[in-house]
Amino acid sequence: MAARFDERVVAVLMSLRPGQVVTYGEVAEEAGFPGAARAVGNLLARRDGLPWWRVVAASGRLVSGHPAEQARRLRAEGVPVRDGRIVWASRPPRRRTGGSRRRGAVP
DNA sequence: CCCCTGACTGTCG
DNA sequence: CCGACAGCCAGGG
């Protein structure tokens, strides 16, 4: 599924339009690999020629690589950015992923 | 098959 | 808000 994964992810990224921002988890889920947000980030880091600036963290935080560059590009596309965070035009940051950690219980 | 890494995510303190 | 812990996933050695 090696090629499958990156192919799917690339397809999802290509389907994005200017000004559209998604999270790693969304891309992974859309690609058919829920929970693979990490792998998505890794792919974006290794592959180039992809709209990496349209992908942000679930918390709205920009990438750790070049936040200034990403913010600049997003602003150029009409996406408001506030202090290193993206202002969701209309998107509930409600995503369930990763956080499968059990709460205050202890065995 | 085992172990480690990473542009992730959510909860607890 | 921030740091530590804990899961999950794909890839590479």
PDB file of N, CA and C (backbone and C1' of nucleotides) in Angstrom, chain A residues 38 45 57-58 63 95 97 99 103, chain B residues 5-13:
ATOM      1  N   ARG A  38       0.140  11.522  10.819  1.00  0.00           N
ATOM      2  CA  ARG A  38       1.590  11.572  10.928  1.00  0.00           C
ATOM      3  C   ARG A  38       2.242  11.216   9.610  1.00  0.00           C
ATOM      4  N   ALA A  45       6.581  16.325   3.895  1.00  0.00           N
ATOM      5  CA  ALA A  45       7.955  16.771   4.148  1.00  0.00           C
ATOM      6  C   ALA A  45       8.917  16.188   3.120  1.00  0.00           C
ATOM      7  N   ALA A  57      -2.004  22.074  11.221  1.00  0.00           N
ATOM      8  CA  ALA A  57      -2.281  21.144  12.322  1.00  0.00           C
ATOM      9  C   ALA A  57      -3.740  21.256  12.742  1.00  0.00           C
ATOM     10  N   ALA A  58      -4.213  20.290  13.489  1.00  0.00           N
ATOM     11  CA  ALA A  58      -5.616  20.255  13.910  1.00  0.00           C
ATOM     12  C   ALA A  58      -5.942  21.428  14.826  1.00  0.00           C
ATOM     13  N   VAL A  63       2.693  24.864  10.141  1.00  0.00           N
ATOM     14  CA  VAL A  63       3.751  23.853  10.190  1.00  0.00           C
ATOM     15  C   VAL A  63       4.980  24.376  10.913  1.00  0.00           C
ATOM     16  N   ARG A  95     -12.248  17.183  15.419  1.00  0.00           N
ATOM     17  CA  ARG A  95     -11.780  15.954  14.753  1.00  0.00           C
ATOM     18  C   ARG A  95     -11.391  14.957  15.820  1.00  0.00           C
ATOM     19  N   THR A  97      -9.124  11.936  16.468  1.00  0.00           N
ATOM     20  CA  THR A  97      -8.015  11.129  15.952  1.00  0.00           C
ATOM     21  C   THR A  97      -6.905  11.103  16.995  1.00  0.00           C
ATOM     22  N   GLY A  99      -6.017  10.988  19.728  1.00  0.00           N
ATOM     23  CA  GLY A  99      -6.303  11.046  21.155  1.00  0.00           C
ATOM     24  C   GLY A  99      -7.123   9.887  21.667  1.00  0.00           C
ATOM     25  N   ARG A 103      -8.626   8.173  29.779  1.00  0.00           N
ATOM     26  CA  ARG A 103      -8.663   9.294  30.711  1.00  0.00           C
ATOM     27  C   ARG A 103      -8.351   8.843  32.102  1.00  0.00           C
TER      28      ARG A 103
ATOM     29  P    DT B   5      15.140   7.040  17.165  1.00  0.00           P
ATOM     30  O5'  DT B   5      14.367   7.723  15.940  1.00  0.00           O
ATOM     31  C5'  DT B   5      14.972   7.713  14.651  1.00  0.00           C
ATOM     32  C4'  DT B   5      14.008   8.315  13.627  1.00  0.00           C
ATOM     33  C3'  DT B   5      13.349   9.634  14.070  1.00  0.00           C
ATOM     34  O3'  DT B   5      13.598  10.647  13.095  1.00  0.00           O
ATOM     35  C1'  DT B   5      11.734   8.107  13.223  1.00  0.00           C
ATOM     36  P    DG B   6      13.330  12.157  13.519  1.00  0.00           P
ATOM     37  O5'  DG B   6      11.900  12.446  12.858  1.00  0.00           O
ATOM     38  C5'  DG B   6      11.732  12.351  11.445  1.00  0.00           C
ATOM     39  C4'  DG B   6      10.275  12.632  11.074  1.00  0.00           C
ATOM     40  C3'  DG B   6       9.663  13.776  11.899  1.00  0.00           C
ATOM     41  O3'  DG B   6       8.999  14.702  11.037  1.00  0.00           O
ATOM     42  C1'  DG B   6       8.333  11.812  12.047  1.00  0.00           C
ATOM     43  P    DA B   7       9.704  16.135  10.964  1.00  0.00           P
ATOM     44  O5'  DA B   7       8.479  17.048  10.535  1.00  0.00           O
ATOM     45  C5'  DA B   7       7.815  17.785  11.527  1.00  0.00           C
ATOM     46  C4'  DA B   7       6.478  18.280  11.032  1.00  0.00           C
ATOM     47  C3'  DA B   7       5.531  17.178  10.568  1.00  0.00           C
ATOM     48  O3'  DA B   7       4.258  17.438  11.126  1.00  0.00           O
ATOM     49  C1'  DA B   7       5.762  18.816   8.881  1.00  0.00           C
ATOM     50  P    DC B   8       3.931  17.085  12.687  1.00  0.00           P
ATOM     51  O5'  DC B   8       2.746  16.055  12.519  1.00  0.00           O
ATOM     52  C5'  DC B   8       1.802  16.077  11.460  1.00  0.00           C
ATOM     53  C4'  DC B   8       0.510  15.467  11.963  1.00  0.00           C
ATOM     54  C3'  DC B   8      -0.286  16.397  12.880  1.00  0.00           C
ATOM     55  O3'  DC B   8      -1.685  16.291  12.598  1.00  0.00           O
ATOM     56  C1'  DC B   8       0.222  14.400  14.015  1.00  0.00           C
ATOM     57  P    DT B   9      -2.683  17.311  13.361  1.00  0.00           P
ATOM     58  O5'  DT B   9      -3.117  16.363  14.565  1.00  0.00           O
ATOM     59  C5'  DT B   9      -3.825  15.158  14.287  1.00  0.00           C
ATOM     60  C4'  DT B   9      -4.450  14.628  15.568  1.00  0.00           C
ATOM     61  C3'  DT B   9      -5.068  15.731  16.440  1.00  0.00           C
ATOM     62  O3'  DT B   9      -6.373  15.332  16.862  1.00  0.00           O
ATOM     63  C1'  DT B   9      -3.500  14.466  17.702  1.00  0.00           C
ATOM     64  P    DG B  10      -7.360  16.380  17.573  1.00  0.00           P
ATOM     65  O5'  DG B  10      -7.568  15.761  19.036  1.00  0.00           O
ATOM     66  C5'  DG B  10      -7.794  14.375  19.183  1.00  0.00           C
ATOM     67  C4'  DG B  10      -7.554  13.967  20.631  1.00  0.00           C
ATOM     68  C3'  DG B  10      -8.134  14.969  21.630  1.00  0.00           C
ATOM     69  O3'  DG B  10      -8.892  14.277  22.603  1.00  0.00           O
ATOM     70  C1'  DG B  10      -5.834  14.559  22.095  1.00  0.00           C
ATOM     71  P    DT B  11      -9.659  15.091  23.783  1.00  0.00           P
ATOM     72  O5'  DT B  11      -8.784  14.685  25.061  1.00  0.00           O
ATOM     73  C5'  DT B  11      -8.533  13.297  25.301  1.00  0.00           C
ATOM     74  C4'  DT B  11      -7.678  13.128  26.558  1.00  0.00           C
ATOM     75  C3'  DT B  11      -8.148  13.998  27.735  1.00  0.00           C
ATOM     76  O3'  DT B  11      -8.134  13.210  28.927  1.00  0.00           O
ATOM     77  C1'  DT B  11      -5.868  14.419  27.271  1.00  0.00           C
ATOM     78  P    DC B  12      -8.625  13.871  30.365  1.00  0.00           P
ATOM     79  O5'  DC B  12      -7.220  14.074  31.091  1.00  0.00           O
ATOM     80  C5'  DC B  12      -6.309  12.977  31.144  1.00  0.00           C
ATOM     81  C4'  DC B  12      -5.060  13.365  31.947  1.00  0.00           C
ATOM     82  C3'  DC B  12      -5.335  14.185  33.209  1.00  0.00           C
ATOM     83  O3'  DC B  12      -4.508  13.725  34.267  1.00  0.00           O
ATOM     84  C1'  DC B  12      -3.853  15.351  31.797  1.00  0.00           C
ATOM     85  P    DG B  13      -4.703  14.362  35.784  1.00  0.00           P
ATOM     86  O5'  DG B  13      -3.438  15.339  35.853  1.00  0.00           O
ATOM     87  C5'  DG B  13      -2.105  14.800  35.842  1.00  0.00           C
ATOM     88  C4'  DG B  13      -1.087  15.937  35.975  1.00  0.00           C
ATOM     89  C3'  DG B  13      -1.384  16.879  37.134  1.00  0.00           C
ATOM     90  O3'  DG B  13      -0.189  17.198  37.855  1.00  0.00           O
ATOM     91  C1'  DG B  13      -1.221  18.094  35.120  1.00  0.00           C
TER      92       DG B  13
END
